[in-house]
Short mmCIF file of C-alpha atoms in Angstrom, two decimals:
data_model
loop_
_atom_site.label_atom_id
_atom_site.label_comp_id
_atom_site.label_asym_id
_atom_site.label_seq_id
_atom_site.Cartn_x
_atom_site.Cartn_y
_atom_site.Cartn_z
CA MET A 1 63.39 234.39 164.78
CA ASN A 2 60.23 232.32 165.29
CA ALA A 3 57.95 233.00 168.21
CA PRO A 4 57.94 230.36 170.99
CA THR A 5 55.48 227.54 170.39
CA GLY A 6 52.01 228.37 171.69
CA THR A 7 52.52 232.14 171.81
CA GLY A 8 49.59 232.95 169.54
CA ARG A 9 47.12 230.85 171.56
CA LEU A 10 48.31 232.36 174.81
CA VAL A 11 47.91 235.86 173.36
CA ARG A 12 44.29 235.04 172.51
CA PHE A 13 43.80 233.56 175.98
CA ALA A 14 45.24 236.74 177.61
CA LEU A 15 43.07 238.98 175.45
CA ARG A 16 39.98 237.02 176.48
CA ARG A 17 40.87 237.30 180.15
CA ASP A 18 41.47 241.11 179.80
CA ARG A 19 38.53 241.75 177.43
CA ARG A 20 36.96 244.14 179.95
CA LEU A 21 40.05 245.67 181.54
CA LEU A 22 42.22 246.16 178.42
CA PRO A 23 39.81 248.50 176.53
CA LEU A 24 39.57 250.69 179.65
CA TRP A 25 43.30 251.24 180.04
CA VAL A 26 43.69 251.81 176.30
CA LEU A 27 40.74 254.25 175.94
CA PHE A 28 41.03 256.26 179.19
CA PRO A 29 44.57 257.68 178.65
CA ALA A 30 43.68 258.50 175.04
CA LEU A 31 40.62 260.51 176.11
CA VAL A 32 42.40 262.66 178.71
CA PRO A 33 44.35 265.02 176.32
CA PRO A 34 41.20 266.31 174.55
CA THR A 35 40.00 267.60 177.92
CA PHE A 36 43.23 269.66 178.09
CA VAL A 37 42.63 270.96 174.56
CA ALA A 38 39.18 272.16 175.55
CA ALA A 39 40.42 273.58 178.84
CA PHE A 40 43.29 275.57 177.25
CA ASN A 41 41.04 276.80 174.44
CA GLY A 42 38.51 277.96 177.03
CA GLY A 43 40.82 279.32 179.75
CA TYR A 44 43.68 280.65 177.56
CA PRO A 45 42.20 281.43 174.14
CA THR A 46 44.86 283.93 173.03
CA ALA A 47 48.63 283.63 172.41
CA GLN A 48 49.30 286.24 175.10
CA ALA A 49 47.30 284.30 177.70
CA ARG A 50 49.16 281.11 176.85
CA GLN A 51 52.49 282.95 177.08
CA GLU A 52 51.56 284.08 180.58
CA TYR A 53 50.62 280.54 181.46
CA LEU A 54 54.03 279.44 180.18
CA GLU A 55 55.81 281.99 182.34
CA THR A 56 53.92 280.80 185.39
CA SER A 57 54.38 277.12 184.86
CA LEU A 58 57.95 277.32 183.64
CA HIS A 59 59.28 278.14 187.11
CA ASN A 60 56.90 275.95 189.07
CA THR A 61 59.00 273.10 190.46
CA ALA A 62 55.91 271.04 191.31
CA PHE A 63 54.70 271.19 187.74
CA THR A 64 58.16 270.40 186.35
CA VAL A 65 58.47 267.34 188.61
CA THR A 66 55.01 266.11 187.76
CA TYR A 67 54.73 266.84 184.06
CA GLY A 68 58.26 267.39 182.82
CA PRO A 69 59.94 270.42 181.15
CA LEU A 70 57.86 272.98 179.27
CA HIS A 71 59.47 274.63 176.22
CA GLY A 72 56.80 276.55 174.36
CA SER A 73 53.35 278.16 174.56
CA SER A 74 51.60 276.76 171.52
CA LEU A 75 48.43 274.78 172.13
CA GLY A 76 50.07 271.47 171.14
CA GLU A 77 53.09 272.06 173.39
CA LEU A 78 50.91 272.93 176.37
CA VAL A 79 48.61 269.93 175.86
CA SER A 80 51.54 267.55 175.46
CA TRP A 81 53.25 268.95 178.55
CA ARG A 82 50.08 268.93 180.64
CA SER A 83 49.68 265.23 179.71
CA GLY A 84 53.20 264.53 180.98
CA PHE A 85 52.07 262.27 183.80
CA ILE A 86 50.14 259.98 181.45
CA PRO A 87 53.35 258.11 180.32
CA VAL A 88 53.97 257.24 183.96
CA MET A 89 50.44 255.80 184.20
CA VAL A 90 50.96 253.81 180.97
CA ALA A 91 54.29 252.51 182.24
CA LEU A 92 52.73 251.40 185.54
CA ILE A 93 49.86 249.60 183.81
CA SER A 94 52.25 247.94 181.34
CA LEU A 95 54.57 246.51 183.93
CA LEU A 96 51.69 245.30 186.11
CA THR A 97 50.01 243.68 183.07
CA VAL A 98 53.18 241.72 182.15
CA ILE A 99 53.66 240.52 185.74
CA ARG A 100 50.01 239.56 185.95
CA HIS A 101 50.22 237.37 182.92
CA THR A 102 53.54 235.77 183.86
CA ARG A 103 54.46 235.59 187.54
CA THR A 104 50.95 235.80 188.91
CA GLU A 105 49.89 232.94 186.64
CA GLU A 106 52.93 230.95 187.77
CA GLU A 107 52.18 231.59 191.43
CA ALA A 108 48.59 230.49 191.00
CA GLY A 109 49.76 227.18 189.40
CA ARG A 110 48.17 227.82 186.06
CA ARG A 111 51.47 228.13 184.19
CA GLU A 112 52.47 224.66 185.29
CA LEU A 113 49.25 223.25 183.84
CA ILE A 114 49.73 225.09 180.56
CA GLY A 115 53.39 224.12 180.44
CA SER A 116 52.45 220.45 180.51
CA THR A 117 50.99 220.91 177.01
CA ALA A 118 52.86 221.58 173.76
CA VAL A 119 53.89 225.12 174.83
CA SER A 120 57.41 226.57 174.87
CA ARG A 121 58.98 227.54 178.19
CA HIS A 122 59.01 231.23 177.27
CA ALA A 123 55.60 231.31 175.48
CA ASP A 124 53.81 232.99 178.40
CA LEU A 125 56.45 235.71 178.60
CA ALA A 126 56.29 236.28 174.87
CA ALA A 127 52.50 236.42 174.88
CA ALA A 128 52.41 238.90 177.75
CA LEU A 129 54.91 241.18 175.99
CA VAL A 130 53.22 240.96 172.61
CA MET A 131 49.81 241.74 174.05
CA THR A 132 51.06 244.62 176.23
CA CYS A 133 53.31 246.22 173.62
CA THR A 134 50.55 245.97 170.99
CA ALA A 135 48.09 247.56 173.39
CA CYS A 136 50.57 250.40 174.00
CA LEU A 137 50.93 250.91 170.24
CA VAL A 138 47.14 250.99 169.80
CA LEU A 139 46.94 253.48 172.67
CA GLY A 140 49.56 255.67 170.96
CA VAL A 141 47.83 255.57 167.56
CA LEU A 142 44.44 256.27 169.10
CA SER A 143 45.82 259.20 171.10
CA ALA A 144 47.38 260.66 167.96
CA LEU A 145 44.12 260.34 166.03
CA VAL A 146 42.19 261.97 168.82
CA LEU A 147 44.55 264.95 168.91
CA ILE A 148 44.48 265.28 165.12
CA GLY A 149 40.73 265.31 165.36
CA GLN A 150 41.06 268.24 167.79
CA GLY A 151 42.86 270.22 165.06
CA LEU A 152 46.47 269.77 166.32
CA PRO A 153 49.29 269.08 163.81
CA ALA A 154 49.55 265.49 162.67
CA THR A 155 53.35 265.18 163.16
CA GLY A 156 53.22 266.42 166.76
CA SER A 157 50.15 264.31 167.50
CA LEU A 158 51.93 261.19 166.21
CA ALA A 159 55.00 262.05 168.32
CA TYR A 160 52.76 262.35 171.38
CA GLY A 161 51.28 258.93 170.63
CA PHE A 162 54.76 257.42 170.40
CA GLU A 163 55.61 259.12 173.70
CA LEU A 164 52.98 256.96 175.40
CA ALA A 165 53.90 253.86 173.43
CA VAL A 166 57.66 253.92 174.16
CA ALA A 167 57.07 254.43 177.88
CA GLY A 168 54.79 251.39 177.85
CA TRP A 169 57.21 249.28 175.81
CA VAL A 170 60.26 249.87 178.00
CA PHE A 171 58.40 249.25 181.24
CA ALA A 172 56.66 246.19 179.92
CA ALA A 173 60.16 244.76 179.36
CA ILE A 174 61.20 245.98 182.86
CA GLY A 175 58.19 244.15 184.24
CA ALA A 176 59.30 240.99 182.42
CA VAL A 177 62.77 241.22 184.00
CA ALA A 178 61.25 241.88 187.46
CA ALA A 179 59.04 238.79 187.05
CA GLN A 180 62.19 236.66 186.87
CA LEU A 181 63.89 238.32 189.85
CA GLY A 182 61.22 238.32 192.53
CA SER A 183 60.42 235.29 194.69
CA SER A 184 56.70 235.99 194.18
CA ALA A 185 54.35 238.10 192.11
CA GLY A 186 54.21 240.64 194.97
CA SER A 187 57.99 241.03 195.14
CA ALA A 188 58.19 241.28 191.35
CA ARG A 189 55.66 244.13 191.41
CA GLY A 190 57.63 245.74 194.22
CA ILE A 191 60.88 245.62 192.18
CA ALA A 192 59.25 246.99 189.03
CA VAL A 193 57.41 249.81 190.88
CA VAL A 194 60.67 250.81 192.63
CA VAL A 195 62.34 251.04 189.21
CA LEU A 196 59.44 253.16 187.92
CA GLY A 197 59.60 255.43 190.99
CA THR A 198 63.34 255.80 190.60
CA ALA A 199 62.93 256.67 186.92
CA PHE A 200 60.27 259.28 187.76
CA LEU A 201 62.52 260.75 190.51
CA LEU A 202 65.60 260.87 188.25
CA ARG A 203 63.62 262.56 185.54
CA GLY A 204 62.22 265.09 187.97
CA ILE A 205 65.61 265.94 189.53
CA GLY A 206 67.24 266.20 186.11
CA ASP A 207 64.53 268.47 184.69
CA VAL A 208 64.45 270.78 187.71
CA SER A 209 68.26 270.99 187.67
CA ALA A 210 68.31 271.78 183.94
CA LEU A 211 65.65 274.41 184.46
CA SER A 212 67.70 276.20 187.12
CA GLY A 213 71.01 275.84 185.25
CA GLY A 214 72.29 273.12 187.61
CA ARG A 215 74.73 270.34 186.84
CA TRP A 216 72.40 267.40 187.30
CA GLY A 217 70.36 267.70 184.13
CA TRP A 218 71.98 264.58 182.72
CA LEU A 219 70.05 262.47 185.24
CA SER A 220 66.98 262.70 183.00
CA TRP A 221 68.77 260.60 180.41
CA LEU A 222 68.98 257.71 182.91
CA SER A 223 65.17 257.55 183.02
CA PRO A 224 62.94 255.92 180.32
CA ILE A 225 60.28 258.47 181.35
CA GLY A 226 62.79 261.16 180.52
CA TRP A 227 63.34 259.55 177.10
CA ALA A 228 59.63 259.65 176.39
CA HIS A 229 59.42 263.36 177.24
CA ARG A 230 62.42 264.08 175.00
CA LEU A 231 60.45 263.06 171.93
CA ARG A 232 59.33 266.70 172.17
CA PRO A 233 55.89 266.58 170.45
CA PHE A 234 54.98 269.80 168.66
CA GLU A 235 58.47 271.24 169.39
CA GLY A 236 60.68 269.80 166.69
CA GLU A 237 60.26 266.06 167.21
CA HIS A 238 63.28 263.86 168.14
CA TRP A 239 62.27 260.64 166.34
CA TRP A 240 65.52 258.88 167.19
CA ILE A 241 64.18 258.48 170.76
CA VAL A 242 61.80 255.87 169.40
CA ALA A 243 64.75 253.80 168.17
CA LEU A 244 66.48 254.19 171.51
CA ALA A 245 63.36 252.93 173.31
CA VAL A 246 62.96 249.98 170.92
CA CYS A 247 66.59 248.95 171.44
CA ALA A 248 66.16 249.17 175.23
CA THR A 249 62.98 247.09 175.01
CA VAL A 250 64.68 244.42 172.95
CA ALA A 251 67.71 244.34 175.23
CA LEU A 252 65.58 244.04 178.38
CA THR A 253 63.42 241.35 176.77
CA ALA A 254 66.59 239.35 175.97
CA VAL A 255 67.66 239.71 179.60
CA ALA A 256 64.27 238.50 180.79
CA VAL A 257 64.41 235.44 178.54
CA ALA A 258 67.97 234.62 179.70
CA LEU A 259 66.92 234.93 183.37
CA SER A 260 63.82 232.86 182.78
CA ALA A 261 65.97 230.04 181.40
CA ARG A 262 68.17 230.09 184.54
CA ARG A 263 65.54 229.93 187.27
CA ASP A 264 63.27 227.11 188.46
CA LEU A 265 59.58 227.31 188.00
CA GLY A 266 58.00 228.94 191.05
CA ASN A 267 61.21 230.51 192.23
CA GLY A 268 62.89 233.82 191.47
CA LEU A 269 66.59 234.57 191.16
CA PHE A 270 66.21 236.39 194.46
CA ALA A 271 65.25 233.48 196.69
CA ALA A 272 62.83 234.07 199.50
CA ARG A 273 64.35 233.92 202.97
CA VAL A 274 63.59 230.74 204.87
CA GLY A 275 61.55 231.55 207.98
CA PRO A 276 62.01 230.04 211.46
CA ALA A 277 60.50 226.65 212.22
CA VAL A 278 58.37 228.14 215.03
CA ALA A 279 56.47 231.37 214.69
CA PRO A 280 57.37 234.16 217.17
CA PRO A 281 54.78 235.32 219.68
CA GLY A 282 54.02 238.37 217.59
CA LEU A 283 52.45 236.21 214.85
CA ARG A 284 49.85 234.63 217.17
CA SER A 285 47.16 237.13 216.26
CA PRO A 286 45.72 238.51 212.98
CA LEU A 287 47.09 241.94 213.86
CA GLY A 288 50.60 240.52 214.34
CA LEU A 289 50.42 238.79 210.99
CA ALA A 290 49.16 241.96 209.31
CA TRP A 291 52.07 243.90 210.82
CA ARG A 292 54.48 241.31 209.44
CA LEU A 293 52.94 241.67 205.99
CA HIS A 294 52.72 245.48 205.95
CA ARG A 295 55.82 246.54 207.92
CA GLY A 296 58.21 246.64 204.96
CA SER A 297 56.13 249.04 202.91
CA LEU A 298 55.12 250.98 206.02
CA ILE A 299 58.69 251.65 207.12
CA SER A 300 60.11 252.28 203.65
CA ARG A 301 57.34 254.61 202.51
CA THR A 302 57.35 256.59 205.71
CA ALA A 303 61.06 257.06 205.40
CA GLY A 304 60.68 258.01 201.70
CA PHE A 305 58.03 260.61 202.57
CA ALA A 306 60.36 262.14 205.17
CA VAL A 307 63.38 262.27 202.84
CA VAL A 308 61.41 263.88 200.01
CA GLY A 309 59.83 266.31 202.47
CA LEU A 310 63.28 267.52 203.55
CA GLY A 311 64.20 268.24 199.94
CA LEU A 312 60.92 270.02 199.05
CA GLY A 313 60.90 272.05 202.22
CA GLY A 314 64.47 273.12 201.67
CA ILE A 315 63.71 274.76 198.32
CA ALA A 316 60.34 276.29 199.22
CA GLU A 317 61.75 279.76 200.00
CA SER A 318 63.75 279.94 196.76
CA ILE A 319 60.76 278.77 194.76
CA GLY A 320 58.73 281.56 196.37
CA GLU A 321 61.29 284.15 195.30
CA LEU A 322 61.22 282.79 191.73
CA MET A 323 57.43 282.86 191.56
CA ASN A 324 57.21 286.41 192.91
CA ASN A 325 58.78 287.60 189.62
CA SER A 326 55.88 286.25 187.53
CA SER A 327 53.16 288.45 186.08
CA PRO A 328 49.88 289.39 187.91
CA ALA A 329 47.91 287.12 185.64
CA ALA A 330 50.27 284.27 186.37
CA ARG A 331 49.97 284.86 190.11
CA GLU A 332 46.15 284.69 189.69
CA VAL A 333 46.55 281.24 188.20
CA LEU A 334 48.71 280.26 191.18
CA ALA A 335 46.03 281.49 193.55
CA ARG A 336 43.44 279.29 191.84
CA VAL A 337 45.65 276.29 192.38
CA GLY A 338 47.14 277.02 195.81
CA GLY A 339 44.66 279.22 197.63
CA PRO A 340 44.84 282.72 199.09
CA GLY A 341 48.21 282.55 200.84
CA THR A 342 51.66 283.69 199.78
CA VAL A 343 53.34 282.12 196.78
CA VAL A 344 55.31 279.91 199.17
CA ASP A 345 52.07 278.81 200.78
CA GLN A 346 50.63 278.07 197.34
CA TYR A 347 53.67 275.99 196.51
CA LEU A 348 53.25 274.05 199.75
CA VAL A 349 49.55 273.46 199.05
CA GLY A 350 50.47 271.92 195.71
CA MET A 351 53.06 269.68 197.33
CA MET A 352 50.66 268.56 200.07
CA THR A 353 47.97 267.72 197.53
CA MET A 354 50.36 265.75 195.37
CA PHE A 355 51.64 263.67 198.31
CA ALA A 356 48.10 263.23 199.62
CA VAL A 357 47.32 261.51 196.27
CA ILE A 358 50.41 259.33 196.70
CA ALA A 359 49.33 258.50 200.27
CA ALA A 360 45.80 257.66 199.00
CA GLY A 361 47.34 255.24 196.49
CA TYR A 362 49.25 253.63 199.38
CA ALA A 363 45.99 253.41 201.39
CA ILE A 364 44.20 251.67 198.55
CA GLN A 365 47.06 249.23 198.03
CA ALA A 366 47.17 248.38 201.75
CA ALA A 367 43.40 247.82 201.85
CA LEU A 368 43.54 245.62 198.76
CA ARG A 369 46.09 243.37 200.46
CA LEU A 370 42.95 241.66 201.73
CA ARG A 371 41.91 240.84 198.21
CA ALA A 372 45.41 239.49 197.42
CA GLU A 373 45.33 237.29 200.51
CA GLU A 374 41.88 235.97 199.56
CA SER A 375 42.58 235.30 195.87
CA GLY A 376 45.97 233.77 196.72
CA GLY A 377 44.28 231.18 198.98
CA ARG A 378 46.09 232.40 202.11
CA ALA A 379 43.01 233.77 203.89
CA GLU A 380 41.10 230.50 203.84
CA PRO A 381 43.36 228.45 206.15
CA LEU A 382 43.62 231.47 208.47
CA LEU A 383 39.83 231.78 208.70
CA ALA A 384 39.58 228.01 209.31
CA ALA A 385 41.25 228.72 212.65
CA PRO A 386 39.33 230.53 215.47
CA VAL A 387 39.64 233.84 213.63
CA ASP A 388 36.51 235.53 212.33
CA ARG A 389 36.36 237.58 209.15
CA LEU A 390 36.00 240.92 210.88
CA ARG A 391 39.13 240.49 213.00
CA TRP A 392 41.07 239.39 209.92
CA ALA A 393 39.83 242.30 207.76
CA GLY A 394 40.20 244.83 210.60
CA SER A 395 43.84 243.93 211.14
CA HIS A 396 44.69 244.92 207.56
CA LEU A 397 42.42 247.94 207.66
CA VAL A 398 44.39 249.29 210.58
CA PHE A 399 47.47 249.59 208.35
CA ALA A 400 45.50 250.98 205.44
CA LEU A 401 44.65 253.90 207.76
CA LEU A 402 47.79 254.00 209.85
CA GLY A 403 50.28 253.82 207.00
CA PRO A 404 49.19 256.98 205.16
CA THR A 405 48.81 258.75 208.51
CA LEU A 406 52.43 258.11 209.39
CA GLY A 407 53.58 258.92 205.89
CA LEU A 408 51.88 262.29 205.68
CA THR A 409 52.89 263.17 209.26
CA ALA A 410 56.49 262.38 208.41
CA PHE A 411 56.27 264.38 205.19
CA GLY A 412 54.72 267.41 206.88
CA THR A 413 57.19 267.33 209.77
CA ALA A 414 60.22 267.03 207.46
CA THR A 415 58.96 269.69 205.09
CA GLY A 416 58.11 272.09 207.94
CA LEU A 417 61.47 271.44 209.59
CA ALA A 418 63.49 272.16 206.46
CA HIS A 419 61.40 275.19 205.57
CA GLY A 420 61.48 276.56 209.13
CA LEU A 421 65.26 276.19 209.38
CA ASN A 422 65.52 277.99 206.03
CA THR A 423 63.40 280.98 207.12
CA GLY A 424 64.72 281.08 210.68
CA ASP A 425 61.19 280.84 212.14
CA LEU A 426 60.88 277.15 212.99
CA GLY A 427 58.33 277.72 215.72
CA ARG A 428 55.90 279.27 213.23
CA ASP A 429 56.57 277.31 210.04
CA LEU A 430 56.76 273.77 211.37
CA PRO A 431 53.21 273.69 212.94
CA ARG A 432 51.72 275.40 209.86
CA VAL A 433 53.23 272.95 207.37
CA LEU A 434 52.54 269.93 209.55
CA ALA A 435 48.88 271.00 209.81
CA ALA A 436 48.77 271.34 206.00
CA ALA A 437 49.87 267.72 205.70
CA VAL A 438 47.65 266.28 208.42
CA VAL A 439 44.54 268.03 207.12
CA GLN A 440 44.78 265.84 203.99
CA LEU A 441 44.11 262.66 205.97
CA PRO A 442 40.28 262.57 205.79
CA ALA A 443 40.45 262.54 201.97
CA VAL A 444 43.13 259.84 202.07
CA TRP A 445 41.16 257.72 204.54
CA LEU A 446 38.09 258.03 202.30
CA PHE A 447 39.95 256.14 199.56
CA ALA A 448 40.98 253.44 202.02
CA GLY A 449 37.33 253.09 202.99
CA LEU A 450 36.24 253.03 199.37
CA ALA A 451 38.70 250.22 198.51
CA PHE A 452 37.55 248.26 201.61
CA ALA A 453 33.87 248.73 200.71
CA LEU A 454 34.47 247.44 197.17
CA PHE A 455 36.42 244.48 198.59
CA GLY A 456 33.53 243.56 200.86
CA LEU A 457 30.69 244.17 198.39
CA LEU A 458 32.15 243.76 194.87
CA PRO A 459 35.59 242.19 195.22
CA ARG A 460 36.13 241.89 191.45
CA LEU A 461 35.83 245.66 191.16
CA ALA A 462 38.04 246.48 194.16
CA ALA A 463 40.87 247.78 192.02
CA GLY A 464 38.46 250.37 190.64
CA ALA A 465 39.35 252.52 193.65
CA PHE A 466 42.55 253.43 191.78
CA ALA A 467 40.52 254.67 188.83
CA ILE A 468 38.40 256.86 191.06
CA LEU A 469 41.58 258.26 192.70
CA LEU A 470 42.97 259.06 189.20
CA VAL A 471 39.79 260.90 188.18
CA SER A 472 39.85 262.86 191.43
CA LEU A 473 43.51 263.79 190.81
CA LEU A 474 42.83 264.95 187.26
CA LEU A 475 39.83 267.04 188.21
CA GLY A 476 41.64 268.60 191.16
CA TRP A 477 44.85 269.51 189.40
CA VAL A 478 43.47 270.36 185.99
CA GLY A 479 40.29 272.06 187.15
CA GLY A 480 41.87 274.47 189.61
CA GLU A 481 44.66 275.41 187.24
CA LEU A 482 42.44 275.97 184.19
CA GLY A 483 39.49 277.57 185.95
CA LEU A 484 36.85 274.91 185.24
CA SER A 485 33.31 275.19 186.69
CA GLN A 486 32.92 274.81 190.42
CA TRP A 487 30.70 271.75 190.10
CA VAL A 488 33.46 270.00 188.13
CA LEU A 489 36.03 270.90 190.80
CA ASP A 490 33.75 269.60 193.54
CA LEU A 491 33.85 266.12 191.97
CA SER A 492 37.39 265.83 193.28
CA VAL A 493 37.63 264.68 196.89
CA PHE A 494 40.75 266.83 197.44
CA ASN A 495 38.87 269.98 196.47
CA HIS A 496 37.03 269.77 199.78
CA ILE A 497 40.20 269.91 201.89
CA PRO A 498 41.16 273.33 203.31
CA GLN A 499 44.11 274.82 201.43
CA LEU A 500 46.52 275.13 204.36
CA PRO A 501 48.79 276.80 205.26
CA GLY A 502 47.32 279.87 203.50
CA GLU A 503 43.60 279.34 204.17
CA GLU A 504 41.63 279.19 207.41
CA PRO A 505 40.84 275.57 208.43
CA ALA A 506 37.25 274.37 208.04
CA VAL A 507 36.02 271.55 210.27
CA LEU A 508 32.79 270.63 208.53
CA PRO A 509 34.19 269.13 205.27
CA LEU A 510 36.78 267.17 207.26
CA ALA A 511 34.05 265.79 209.49
CA VAL A 512 31.89 264.83 206.48
CA LEU A 513 34.79 263.01 204.82
CA THR A 514 35.61 261.16 208.03
CA ALA A 515 31.95 260.17 208.45
CA LEU A 516 31.83 258.89 204.86
CA THR A 517 34.96 256.84 205.50
CA ALA A 518 33.32 255.22 208.55
CA ALA A 519 30.18 254.49 206.52
CA LEU A 520 32.21 252.88 203.71
CA ILE A 521 34.11 250.72 206.22
CA LEU A 522 30.77 249.55 207.73
CA LEU A 523 29.46 248.72 204.28
CA GLY A 524 32.62 246.75 203.57
CA LEU A 525 32.23 244.79 206.82
CA TYR A 526 28.58 244.13 206.10
CA GLY A 527 29.36 242.82 202.64
CA LEU A 528 32.28 240.72 203.80
CA ARG A 529 30.15 238.96 206.40
CA ARG A 530 27.47 238.06 203.90
CA ARG A 531 29.40 237.01 200.77
CA ASP A 532 31.13 233.73 199.97
CA MET A 533 34.89 233.39 200.30
CA PRO A 534 36.89 233.07 198.28
CA SER A 535 35.16 235.13 195.63
CA GLY A 536 36.78 234.97 192.18
#
């Protein structure tokens, strides 16, 4: 079957537009696994040490949910497992890239201009998929070559590369389908991210259930992330998973093409609801408009934090009993990750850190809603009214700080409630666990301030806040677990947060982080007042 007319030229155009961004998201995931190779060689140089690490990590629910199942203690197996979150990152980047080059272009009016030339209706969709899937393949090959260069077996290294590639392929096609469903680029991104989150959750539930001998292990097979992990690099590779992923990608692409043929340009199959002719009183201020724009994600994410908190708090006691059976060396590793408290406290510290990272991502996204409003042309008519820039920016910044606050408070309350009811000491456990969640807020707010400062000073680089969050996550989780140098650990923002509930709270680092947040917000306001708008 021939490619749609104009696909090749649109691929070249997309590559030119992404000439700075594309190399970063191809190179960065490929360069992460070698750091794990070095860390495991340095921290666990013998087979016995790696076996003890296996025994520790095998029964750690947080690790299983984050990285997937662990089956062996060889260097390749440990590195592949410890890189288990990278396929999720690749999947997220892939779906966002496809939506950016399809629905975002359509929303901005550029697709209509290009479509007036000798270009097929589906050429932009084909170009976005070709570029994204090729980039995923290059990422996979590069990752395999890097691991081979580190002395790992070629077959397992190639399987790891395909693990990244198939995750990217399937979710690129999911992004293509979402681009046809949503009424806007924002709603398309929302649909695709919900699918990715559901896939991650199904894989996590299935893997934890399989680990404990439960009956829900089959849920992992409903998740493309689960498929990628089941390639089993360095453990007897299952190459047929690649064929399964290719078939799913082709099928989803066919669905996207069929849906594209059925909808009108500028509209999605899920039509936007028609608003009232007259705006309600609540929309007569910038803060009211910001509430209207943020309320959906605010309510849904707060509820999601609470629901997940109930589940994680309910299993905390049983996880503690399981971890108590591990070796002394394994418990020493747990102490490096989760602080000086009991094994249950260490488990809770890990959960709080993980959800603080999720809350920080939410904070960045909420702060960058300002950039979306500006680049979409919606800020200009608003600022033409008697509304100054600082009021407009401050109204969105309120929700960038408030949303994560409510989310972490709900998570801490739900986790503490479930854990306290389990132990029978609600009066003691609920305040301790809630404090462990709330103490993460200064680090989360810092990322909101960082995103806002970049928006005000360097709007083109505002999305770089996500990259800084990712680096902080990797240094925090990998460094503490593998015993890296203290100066490396201190590069992670989350390493400066007290490890509650097992550690004594320290006020000074929290005050410093809060002061840095205020300084970044002031820098952002200063830059916003002085620069031109809109800034492309």
